[in-house]
Coordinates of C-alpha atoms and ligand atoms in Angstrom, one line a residue:
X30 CA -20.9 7.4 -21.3
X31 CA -23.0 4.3 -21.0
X32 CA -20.9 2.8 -23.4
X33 CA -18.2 2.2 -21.1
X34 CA -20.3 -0.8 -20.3
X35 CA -20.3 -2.1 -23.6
X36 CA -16.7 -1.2 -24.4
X37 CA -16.0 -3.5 -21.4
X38 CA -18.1 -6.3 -22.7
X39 CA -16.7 -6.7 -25.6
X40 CA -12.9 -6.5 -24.6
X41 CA -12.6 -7.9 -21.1
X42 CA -10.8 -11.2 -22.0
X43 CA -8.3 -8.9 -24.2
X44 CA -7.8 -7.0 -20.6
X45 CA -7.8 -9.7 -18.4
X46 CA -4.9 -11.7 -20.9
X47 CA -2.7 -8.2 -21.2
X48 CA -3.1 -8.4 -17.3
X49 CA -2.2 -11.6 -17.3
X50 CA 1.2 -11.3 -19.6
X51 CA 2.0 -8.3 -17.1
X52 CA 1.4 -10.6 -13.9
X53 CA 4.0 -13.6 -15.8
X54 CA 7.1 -10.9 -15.0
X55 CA 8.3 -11.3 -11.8
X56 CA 8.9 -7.7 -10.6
X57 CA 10.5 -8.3 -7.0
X58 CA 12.2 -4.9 -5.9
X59 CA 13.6 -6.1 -2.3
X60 CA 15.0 -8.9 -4.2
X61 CA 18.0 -8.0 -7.1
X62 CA 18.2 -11.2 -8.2
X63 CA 15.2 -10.0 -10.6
X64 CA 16.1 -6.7 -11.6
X65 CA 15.9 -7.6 -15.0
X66 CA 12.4 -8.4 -14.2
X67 CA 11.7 -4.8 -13.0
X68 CA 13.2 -3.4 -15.9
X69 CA 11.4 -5.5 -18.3
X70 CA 8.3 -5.0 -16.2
X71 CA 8.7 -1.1 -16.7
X72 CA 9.2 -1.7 -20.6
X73 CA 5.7 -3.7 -20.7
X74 CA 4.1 -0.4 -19.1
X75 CA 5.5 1.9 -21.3
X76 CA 4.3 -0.2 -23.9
X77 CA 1.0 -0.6 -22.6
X78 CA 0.8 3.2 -22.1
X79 CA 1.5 4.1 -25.7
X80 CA -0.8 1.1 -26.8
X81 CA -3.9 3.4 -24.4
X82 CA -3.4 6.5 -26.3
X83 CA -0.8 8.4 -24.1
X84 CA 0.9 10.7 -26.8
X85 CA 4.5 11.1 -25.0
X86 CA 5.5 8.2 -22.8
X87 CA 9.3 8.1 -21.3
X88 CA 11.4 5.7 -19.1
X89 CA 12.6 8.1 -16.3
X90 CA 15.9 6.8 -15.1
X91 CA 16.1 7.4 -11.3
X92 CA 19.1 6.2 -8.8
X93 CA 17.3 2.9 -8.1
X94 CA 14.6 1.5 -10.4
X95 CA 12.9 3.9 -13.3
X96 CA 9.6 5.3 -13.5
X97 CA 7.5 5.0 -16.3
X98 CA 5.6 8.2 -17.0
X99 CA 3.1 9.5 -19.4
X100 CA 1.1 11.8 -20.6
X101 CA -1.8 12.9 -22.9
X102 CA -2.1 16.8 -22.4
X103 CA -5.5 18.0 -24.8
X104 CA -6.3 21.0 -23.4
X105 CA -4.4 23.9 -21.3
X106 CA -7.3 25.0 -19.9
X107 CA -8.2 21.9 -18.6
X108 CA -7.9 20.1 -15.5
X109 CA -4.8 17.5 -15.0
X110 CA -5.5 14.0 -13.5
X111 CA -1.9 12.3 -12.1
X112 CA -2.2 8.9 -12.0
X113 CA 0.5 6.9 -9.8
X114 CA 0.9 3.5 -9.0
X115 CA 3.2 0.7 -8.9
X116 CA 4.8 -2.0 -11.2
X117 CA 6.6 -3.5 -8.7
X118 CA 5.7 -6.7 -6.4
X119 CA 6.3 -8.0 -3.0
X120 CA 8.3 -11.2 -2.5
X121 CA 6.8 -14.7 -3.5
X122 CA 8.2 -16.1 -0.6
X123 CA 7.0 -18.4 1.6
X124 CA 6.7 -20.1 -2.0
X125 CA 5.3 -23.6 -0.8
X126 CA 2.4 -21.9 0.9
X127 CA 0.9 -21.2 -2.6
X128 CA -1.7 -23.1 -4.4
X129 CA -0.3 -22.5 -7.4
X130 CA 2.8 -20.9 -8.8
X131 CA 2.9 -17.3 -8.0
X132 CA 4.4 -16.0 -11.3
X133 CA 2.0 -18.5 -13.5
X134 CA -1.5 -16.9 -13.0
X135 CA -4.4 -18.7 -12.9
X136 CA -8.3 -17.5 -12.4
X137 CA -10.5 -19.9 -9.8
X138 CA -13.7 -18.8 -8.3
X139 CA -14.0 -17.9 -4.3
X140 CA -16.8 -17.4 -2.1
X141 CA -15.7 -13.3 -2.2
X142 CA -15.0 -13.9 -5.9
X143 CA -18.0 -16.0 -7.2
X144 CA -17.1 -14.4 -11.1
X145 CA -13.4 -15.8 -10.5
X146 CA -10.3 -13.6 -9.9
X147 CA -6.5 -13.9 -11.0
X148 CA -4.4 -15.9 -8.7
X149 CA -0.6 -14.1 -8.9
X150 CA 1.8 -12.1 -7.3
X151 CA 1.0 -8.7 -7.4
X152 CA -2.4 -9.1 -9.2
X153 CA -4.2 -6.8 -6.7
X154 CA -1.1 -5.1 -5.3
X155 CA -0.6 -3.2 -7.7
X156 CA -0.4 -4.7 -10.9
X157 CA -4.2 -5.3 -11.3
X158 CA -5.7 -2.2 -10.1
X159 CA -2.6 -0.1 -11.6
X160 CA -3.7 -1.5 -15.1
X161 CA -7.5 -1.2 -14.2
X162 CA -6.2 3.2 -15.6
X163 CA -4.9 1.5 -18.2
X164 CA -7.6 0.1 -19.3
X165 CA -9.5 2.7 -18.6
X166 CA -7.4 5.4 -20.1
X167 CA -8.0 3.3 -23.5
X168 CA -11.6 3.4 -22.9
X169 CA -11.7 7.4 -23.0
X170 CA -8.8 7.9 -25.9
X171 CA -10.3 5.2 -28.2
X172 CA -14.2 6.5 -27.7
X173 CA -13.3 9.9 -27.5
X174 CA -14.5 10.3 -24.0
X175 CA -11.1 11.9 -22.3
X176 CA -12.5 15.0 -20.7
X177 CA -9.2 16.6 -19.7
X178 CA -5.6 15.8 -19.3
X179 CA -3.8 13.1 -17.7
X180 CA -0.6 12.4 -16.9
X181 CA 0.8 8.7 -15.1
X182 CA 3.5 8.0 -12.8
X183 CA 4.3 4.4 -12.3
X184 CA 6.9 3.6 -10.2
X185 CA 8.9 0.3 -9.3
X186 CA 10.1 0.7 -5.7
X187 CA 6.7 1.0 -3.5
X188 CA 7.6 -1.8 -1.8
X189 CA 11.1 -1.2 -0.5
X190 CA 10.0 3.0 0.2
X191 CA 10.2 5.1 -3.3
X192 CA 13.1 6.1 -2.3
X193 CA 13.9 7.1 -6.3
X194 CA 10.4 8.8 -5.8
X195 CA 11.3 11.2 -2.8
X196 CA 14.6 11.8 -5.3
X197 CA 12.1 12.4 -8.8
X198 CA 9.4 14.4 -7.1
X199 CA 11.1 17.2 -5.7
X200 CA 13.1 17.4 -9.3
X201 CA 9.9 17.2 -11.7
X202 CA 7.3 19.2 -10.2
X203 CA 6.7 21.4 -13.4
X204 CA 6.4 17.8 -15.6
X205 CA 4.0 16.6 -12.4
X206 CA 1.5 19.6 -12.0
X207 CA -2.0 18.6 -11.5
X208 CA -5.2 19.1 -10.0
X209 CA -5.7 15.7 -8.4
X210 CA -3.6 12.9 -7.8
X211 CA -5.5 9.3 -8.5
X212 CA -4.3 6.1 -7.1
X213 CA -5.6 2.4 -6.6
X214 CA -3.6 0.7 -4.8
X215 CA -6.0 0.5 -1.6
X216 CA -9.1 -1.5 -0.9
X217 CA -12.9 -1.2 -0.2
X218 CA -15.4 -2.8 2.2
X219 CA -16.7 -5.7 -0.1
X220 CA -18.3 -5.5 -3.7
X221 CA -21.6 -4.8 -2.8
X222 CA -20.4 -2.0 0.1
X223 CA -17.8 0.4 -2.2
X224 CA -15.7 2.2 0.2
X225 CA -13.3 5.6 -0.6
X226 CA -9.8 5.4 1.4
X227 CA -10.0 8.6 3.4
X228 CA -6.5 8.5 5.7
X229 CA -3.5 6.1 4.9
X230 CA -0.8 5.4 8.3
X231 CA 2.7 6.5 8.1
X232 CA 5.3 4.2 9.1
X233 CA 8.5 3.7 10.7
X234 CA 10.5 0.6 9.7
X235 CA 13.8 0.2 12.2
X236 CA 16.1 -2.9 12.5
X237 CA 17.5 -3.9 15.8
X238 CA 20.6 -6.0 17.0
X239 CA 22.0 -6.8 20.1
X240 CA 25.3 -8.1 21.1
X241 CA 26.0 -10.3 23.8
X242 CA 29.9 -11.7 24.2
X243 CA 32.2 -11.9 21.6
X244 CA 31.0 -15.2 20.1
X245 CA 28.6 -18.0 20.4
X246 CA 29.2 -19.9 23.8
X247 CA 28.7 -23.0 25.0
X248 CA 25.5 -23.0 26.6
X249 CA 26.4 -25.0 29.8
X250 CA 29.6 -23.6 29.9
X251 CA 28.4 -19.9 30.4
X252 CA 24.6 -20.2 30.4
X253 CA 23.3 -18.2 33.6
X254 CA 26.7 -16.6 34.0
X255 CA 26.4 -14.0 30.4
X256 CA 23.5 -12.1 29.1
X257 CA 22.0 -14.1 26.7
X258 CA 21.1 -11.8 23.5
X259 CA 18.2 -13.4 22.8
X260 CA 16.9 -13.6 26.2
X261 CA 17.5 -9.6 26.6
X262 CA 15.9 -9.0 22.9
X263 CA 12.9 -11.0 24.0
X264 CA 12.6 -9.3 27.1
X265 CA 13.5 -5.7 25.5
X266 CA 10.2 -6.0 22.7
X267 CA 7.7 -7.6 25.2
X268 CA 8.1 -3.9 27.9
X269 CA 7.3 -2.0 24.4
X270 CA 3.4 -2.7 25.2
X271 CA 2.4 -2.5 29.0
X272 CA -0.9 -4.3 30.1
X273 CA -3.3 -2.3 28.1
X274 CA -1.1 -2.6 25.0
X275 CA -0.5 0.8 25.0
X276 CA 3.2 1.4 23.6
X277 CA 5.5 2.4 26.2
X278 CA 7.9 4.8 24.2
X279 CA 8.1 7.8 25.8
X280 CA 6.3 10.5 23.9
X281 CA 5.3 8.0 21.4
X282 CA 1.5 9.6 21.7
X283 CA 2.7 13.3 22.5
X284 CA 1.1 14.2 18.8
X285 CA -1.5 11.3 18.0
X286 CA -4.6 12.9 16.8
X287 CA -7.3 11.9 19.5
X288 CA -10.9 11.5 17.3
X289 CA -13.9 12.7 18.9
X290 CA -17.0 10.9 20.3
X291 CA -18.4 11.9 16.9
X292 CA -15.8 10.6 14.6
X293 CA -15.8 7.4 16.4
X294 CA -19.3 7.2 16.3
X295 CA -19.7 8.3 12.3
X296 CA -16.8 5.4 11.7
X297 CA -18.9 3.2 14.1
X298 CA -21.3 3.1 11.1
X299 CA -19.3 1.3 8.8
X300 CA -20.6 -2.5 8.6
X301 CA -18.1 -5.1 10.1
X302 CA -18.5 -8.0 11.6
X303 CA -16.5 -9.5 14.3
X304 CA -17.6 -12.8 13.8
X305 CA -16.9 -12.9 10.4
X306 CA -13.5 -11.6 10.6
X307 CA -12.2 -13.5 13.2
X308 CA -13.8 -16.4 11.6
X309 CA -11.2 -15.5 8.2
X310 CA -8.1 -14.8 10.5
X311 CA -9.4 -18.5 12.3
X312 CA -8.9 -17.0 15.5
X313 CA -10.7 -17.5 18.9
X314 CA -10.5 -13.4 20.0
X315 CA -9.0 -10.1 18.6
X316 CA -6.3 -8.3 20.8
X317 CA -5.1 -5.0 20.9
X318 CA -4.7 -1.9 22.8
X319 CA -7.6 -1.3 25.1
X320 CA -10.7 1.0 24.4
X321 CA -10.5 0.8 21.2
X322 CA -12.6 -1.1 18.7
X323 CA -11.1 -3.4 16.0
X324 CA -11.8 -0.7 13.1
X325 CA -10.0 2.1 15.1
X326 CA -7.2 0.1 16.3
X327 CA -6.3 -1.0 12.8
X328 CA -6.7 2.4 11.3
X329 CA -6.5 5.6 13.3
X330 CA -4.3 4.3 16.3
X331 CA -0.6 3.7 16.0
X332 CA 1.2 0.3 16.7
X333 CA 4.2 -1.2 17.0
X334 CA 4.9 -4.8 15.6
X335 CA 7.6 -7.1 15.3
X336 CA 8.2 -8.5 11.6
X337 CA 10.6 -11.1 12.2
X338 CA 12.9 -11.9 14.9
X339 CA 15.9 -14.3 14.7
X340 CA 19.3 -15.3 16.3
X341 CA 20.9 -18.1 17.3
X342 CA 20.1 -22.4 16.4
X343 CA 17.6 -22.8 14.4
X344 CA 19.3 -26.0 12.2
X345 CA 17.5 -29.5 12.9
X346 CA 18.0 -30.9 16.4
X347 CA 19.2 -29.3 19.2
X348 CA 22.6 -27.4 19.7
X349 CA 23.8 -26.0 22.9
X350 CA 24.2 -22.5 22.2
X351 CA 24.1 -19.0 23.3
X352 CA 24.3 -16.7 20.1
X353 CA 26.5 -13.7 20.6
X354 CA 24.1 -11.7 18.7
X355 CA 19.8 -11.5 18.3
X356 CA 17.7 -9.3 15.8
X357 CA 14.1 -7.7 15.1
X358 CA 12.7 -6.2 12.6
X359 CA 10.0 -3.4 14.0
X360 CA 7.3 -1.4 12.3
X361 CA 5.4 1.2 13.9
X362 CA 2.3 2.2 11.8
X363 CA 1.7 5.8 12.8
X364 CA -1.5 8.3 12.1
X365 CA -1.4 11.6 11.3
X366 CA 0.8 13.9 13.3
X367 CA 3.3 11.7 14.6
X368 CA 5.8 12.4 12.4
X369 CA 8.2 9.3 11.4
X370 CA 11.5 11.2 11.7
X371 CA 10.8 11.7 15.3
X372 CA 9.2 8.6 16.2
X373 CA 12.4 6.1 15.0
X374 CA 14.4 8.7 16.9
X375 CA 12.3 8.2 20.0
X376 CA 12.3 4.5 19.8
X377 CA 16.0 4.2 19.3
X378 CA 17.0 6.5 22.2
X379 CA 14.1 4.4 24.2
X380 CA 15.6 0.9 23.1
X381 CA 19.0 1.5 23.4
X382 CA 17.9 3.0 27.2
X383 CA 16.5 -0.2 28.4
X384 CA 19.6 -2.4 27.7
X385 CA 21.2 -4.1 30.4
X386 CA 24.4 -3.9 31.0
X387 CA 26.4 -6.9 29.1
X388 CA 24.9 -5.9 25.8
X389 CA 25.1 -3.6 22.9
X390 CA 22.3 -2.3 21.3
X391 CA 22.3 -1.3 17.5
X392 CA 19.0 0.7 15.7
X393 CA 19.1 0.9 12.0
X394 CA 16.0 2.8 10.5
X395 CA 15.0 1.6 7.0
X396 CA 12.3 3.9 5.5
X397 CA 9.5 5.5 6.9
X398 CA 6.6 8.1 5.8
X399 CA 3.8 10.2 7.1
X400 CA 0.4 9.5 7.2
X401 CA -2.2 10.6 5.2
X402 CA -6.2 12.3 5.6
X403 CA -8.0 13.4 2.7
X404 CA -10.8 15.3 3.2
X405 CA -14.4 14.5 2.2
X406 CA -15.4 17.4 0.5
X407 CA -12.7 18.6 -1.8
X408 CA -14.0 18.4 -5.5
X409 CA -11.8 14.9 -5.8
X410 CA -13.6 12.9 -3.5
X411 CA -17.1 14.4 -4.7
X412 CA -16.0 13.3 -8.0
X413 CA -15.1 9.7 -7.1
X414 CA -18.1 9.5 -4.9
X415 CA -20.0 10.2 -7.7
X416 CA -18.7 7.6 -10.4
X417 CA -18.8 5.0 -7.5
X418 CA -23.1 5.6 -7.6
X419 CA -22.8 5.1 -11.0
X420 CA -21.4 2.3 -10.9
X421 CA -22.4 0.2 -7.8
X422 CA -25.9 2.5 -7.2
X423 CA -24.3 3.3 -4.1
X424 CA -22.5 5.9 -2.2
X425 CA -19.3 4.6 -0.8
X426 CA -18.3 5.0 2.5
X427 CA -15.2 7.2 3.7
X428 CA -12.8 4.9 5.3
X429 CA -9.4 5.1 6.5
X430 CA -6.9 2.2 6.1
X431 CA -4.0 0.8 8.3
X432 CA -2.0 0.4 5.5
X433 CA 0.7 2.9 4.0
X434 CA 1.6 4.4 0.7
X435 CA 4.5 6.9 2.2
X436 CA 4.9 8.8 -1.3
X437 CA 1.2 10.4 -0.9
X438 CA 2.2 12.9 2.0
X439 CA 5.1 13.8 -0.1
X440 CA 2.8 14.6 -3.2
X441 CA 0.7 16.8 -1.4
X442 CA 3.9 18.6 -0.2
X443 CA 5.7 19.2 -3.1
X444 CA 2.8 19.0 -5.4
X445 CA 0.4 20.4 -3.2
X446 CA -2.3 18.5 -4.8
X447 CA -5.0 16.3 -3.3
X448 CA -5.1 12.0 -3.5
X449 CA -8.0 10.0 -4.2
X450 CA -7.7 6.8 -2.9
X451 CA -10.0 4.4 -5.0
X452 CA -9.2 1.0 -4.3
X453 CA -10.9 -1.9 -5.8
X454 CA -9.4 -4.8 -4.0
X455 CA -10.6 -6.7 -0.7
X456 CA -8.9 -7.6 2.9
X457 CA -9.4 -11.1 1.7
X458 CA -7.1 -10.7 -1.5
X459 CA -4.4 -11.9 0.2
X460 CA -1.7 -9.0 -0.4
X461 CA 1.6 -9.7 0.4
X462 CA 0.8 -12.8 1.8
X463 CA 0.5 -16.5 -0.3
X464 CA -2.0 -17.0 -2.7
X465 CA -2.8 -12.9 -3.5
X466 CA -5.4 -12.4 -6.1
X467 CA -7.8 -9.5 -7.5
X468 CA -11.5 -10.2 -8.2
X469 CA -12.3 -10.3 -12.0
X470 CA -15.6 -8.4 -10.8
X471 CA -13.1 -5.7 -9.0
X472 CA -11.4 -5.2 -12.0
X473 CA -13.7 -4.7 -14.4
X474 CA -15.7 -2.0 -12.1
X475 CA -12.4 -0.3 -11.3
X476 CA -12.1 0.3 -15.2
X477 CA -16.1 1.5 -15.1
X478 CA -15.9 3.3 -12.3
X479 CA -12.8 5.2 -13.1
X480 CA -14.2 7.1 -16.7
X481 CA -16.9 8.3 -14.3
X482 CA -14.2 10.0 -11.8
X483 CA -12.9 12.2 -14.8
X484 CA -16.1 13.2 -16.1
X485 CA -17.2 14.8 -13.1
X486 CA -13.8 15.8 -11.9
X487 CA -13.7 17.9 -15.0
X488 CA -17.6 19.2 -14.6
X489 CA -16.6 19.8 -11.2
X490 CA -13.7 21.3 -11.2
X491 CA -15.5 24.2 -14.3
X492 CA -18.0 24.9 -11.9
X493 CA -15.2 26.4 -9.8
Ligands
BES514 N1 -0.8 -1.0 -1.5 C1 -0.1 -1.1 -0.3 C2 -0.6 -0.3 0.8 C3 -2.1 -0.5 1.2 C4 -2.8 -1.6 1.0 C5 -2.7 0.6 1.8 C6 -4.1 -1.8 1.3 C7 -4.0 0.5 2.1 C8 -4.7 -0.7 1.9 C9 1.4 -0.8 -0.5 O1 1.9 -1.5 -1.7 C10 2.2 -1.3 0.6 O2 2.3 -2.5 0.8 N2 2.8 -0.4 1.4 C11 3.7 -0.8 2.5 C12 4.6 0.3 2.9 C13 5.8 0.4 2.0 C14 6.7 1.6 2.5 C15 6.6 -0.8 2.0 C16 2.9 -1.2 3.7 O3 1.8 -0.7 4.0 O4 3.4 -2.1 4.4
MN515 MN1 0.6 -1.2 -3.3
MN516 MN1 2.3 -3.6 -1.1

């Protein structure tokens, strides 16, 4: 299989334009003023599947947004790969803050990225390293080097909560039978220390409101005299974290997963450096809850965060004003264990206890989802780690990642199948946030590296 190399070599500006085209349709889910865009956006997959040798490829109509999936069975007897991934995008928004225009991609050299990488929404997340199977699933049908089956799931709501997925999964297990479930849509270390995504966080995403009086007031006229909603919101989120920023739900921790000395230690190993990443974040000091080390808290403790907060004046000038009514969004990222269910119940009987009197308080959940932990010596992750010494002439390191991708405790549920969690992009890429991009470097080793994974995966999983 050395030729992937070459096969690479001599197509990588067709990939990175095809990537390119996919990255110019602005696939927004939150947003339906583009759901045209999502649709089209699906199309251009399906497309792209048939184009890479996928003999049966079908737009699966869901309640909310379709899923694009496909398969190239060869042999029974063979092992199944399920690909999943997602065609949709986060919103562009705030749009000023880009250097360039977020649907118009562009490829500019960085001091991660010295080979250049593709400025545009969604080019890492999860466009780029979706398309990096692609890719690679061309590589295997067009050389004949496909050693077993493979099936893709690409969906277009990851980023409002796969809610058509939690519907499709449960209906299609019989079309979605595999022996391991494949997904890029994480990241690793840095390009010279490849990393394997181990443990995802669950979440719990809950909208809060609270109601003062009947209508906005004059704030000299009643200011002193009412509760003021914002005041009380304000007051409400800060007693969610006591000194220690621990979170002060009650029974919030009752199930966290405590790691031991040794875990800590082993994770300890990872290379990090403080310096360098508060000097990214351009920040004098890190905070968080105490005793814990920057790599644990943002990856196997659970947190609480507001995501936006509003109410009230916020027009030029000033205006005398007491809203009637203040809002919060709030996630909670949450390890294995906790379950999310719980946890949103917990926090909305908690928040709606320490209300004062003169106010209504109102919890909506949104969406939520378990964590995840893989372990480190199922055939999968022997597999991957394999293809990643191939490829970088390293063995990656098992990490786990703050970050969630809800749908992968629900696979293993209902599929009861394994995820692999090769991710090709970087902290710095900027996902979700202005100016996101995806190395050109990343790219091309994700489609290398991947071949490698099935090769193995298949030898492996014979040896069984
Ligand atoms: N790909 C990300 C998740 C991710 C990124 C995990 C980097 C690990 C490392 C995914 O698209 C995402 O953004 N997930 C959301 C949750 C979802 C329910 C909206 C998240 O983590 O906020
Ligand atoms: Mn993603
Ligand atoms: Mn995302």
């Amino acid at each position: 299989m050395q030729d992937v190399k070459n096969y690479i070599e001599q197509h990588k500006d067709r990939f990175i334009n095809e990537l390119v085209e996919l990255l110019k349709i602005p696939s927004i889910s939150a947003d339906t003023a583009y759901s045209k865009d999502v649709i089209h956006t699906s199309e251009a997959v399906k497309m792209s599947l048939e184009e890479a040798g996928c003999d049966h490829v079908e737009i699966c109509e869901t309640p909310g947004y379709p899923i694009v999936y496909g398969e190239k069975i060869i042999d029974k007897n063979l092992p199944t790969v399920l690909v999943y991934g997602h065609y949709d995008v986060q919103p562009a928004d705030p749009i000023d803050l880009w250097d360039s225009p977020p649907f118009e991609p562009i490829i500019k050299k960085t001091a991660m990225h010295p080979e250049g990488a593709i400025f545009a929404r969604g080019a890492c997340d999860d466009k780029g390293q979706m398309y990096m199977h692609v890719k690679a699933l061309e590589y295997m049908t067009s050389t004949g080097n496909l050693p077993c089956n493979v099936k893709f799931m690409i969906e277009g709501e990851e980023e409002v909560g796969s809610e058509s997925l939690s519907w499709f999964v449960p209906r299609n297990k019989e079309k979605l039978a595999n022996d391991v479930i494949l997904i890029s849509d994480t990241g690793m270390i840095a390009n010279d220390i490849p990393s394997i995504t181990t443990g995802l966080r669950g979440l719990s995403y809950v909208e809060v409101e609270v109601t003062g009086p009947n209508r906005d007031l004059h704030s000299g006229l009643y200011g002193g005299a009412v509760a003021n909603p914002i005041n009380i919101l304000t007051n409400m989120i800060a007693s969610l974290h006591d000194e220690n920023n621990h979170i002060t739900v009650p029974g919030f921790y009752d199930n966290v997963e405590e790691l031991s000395r040794e875990e800590r230690d082993e994770m300890a190993k990872a290379p990090f450096s403080l310096a360098d990443y508060k000097n990214a974040l351009a920040i004098d000091a890190v905070y968080g809850e105490k005793g814990y080390t920057t790599n644990e808290r943002n990856s196997i403790r659970p947190t609480l965060d507001v995501n936006g907060i509003w109410g009230g004046y916020i027009g030029e000038g000033a205006k005398t004003v007491i809203a009637s009514k203040a809002y919060a969004k709030i996630s909670m990222r949450l390890v294995p264990n906790q379950d999310w269910k719980n946890i949103t119940e917990l926090f909305a009987t908690h928040f709606e206890s320490i209300a004062p009197k003169g106010v209504t308080v109102k919890v909506t959940p949104h969406h939520g989802g378990q964590g995840y932990v893989t372990p480190t010596n199922s055939i999968g992750y022997k597999a991957a780690s394999k293809a990643y010494q191939t490829t970088f002439g390293k063995t990656p390191i098992p990490q786990r990642s703050g970050g969630s991708i809800p749908i992968v405790s629900l696979f293993e549920q209902e599929l009861k199948s394994k995820t692999i969690l090769m991710g090709f992009g970087l902290d710095s890429d900027a996902i979700h946030s202005p100016n996101e991009h995806f190395g050109i470097f990343n790219y091309l080793k994700g489609i290398e590296t991947i071949p490698h994974f099935y090769k193995h995966f298949t030898e492996l999983f014979k040896e069984m």
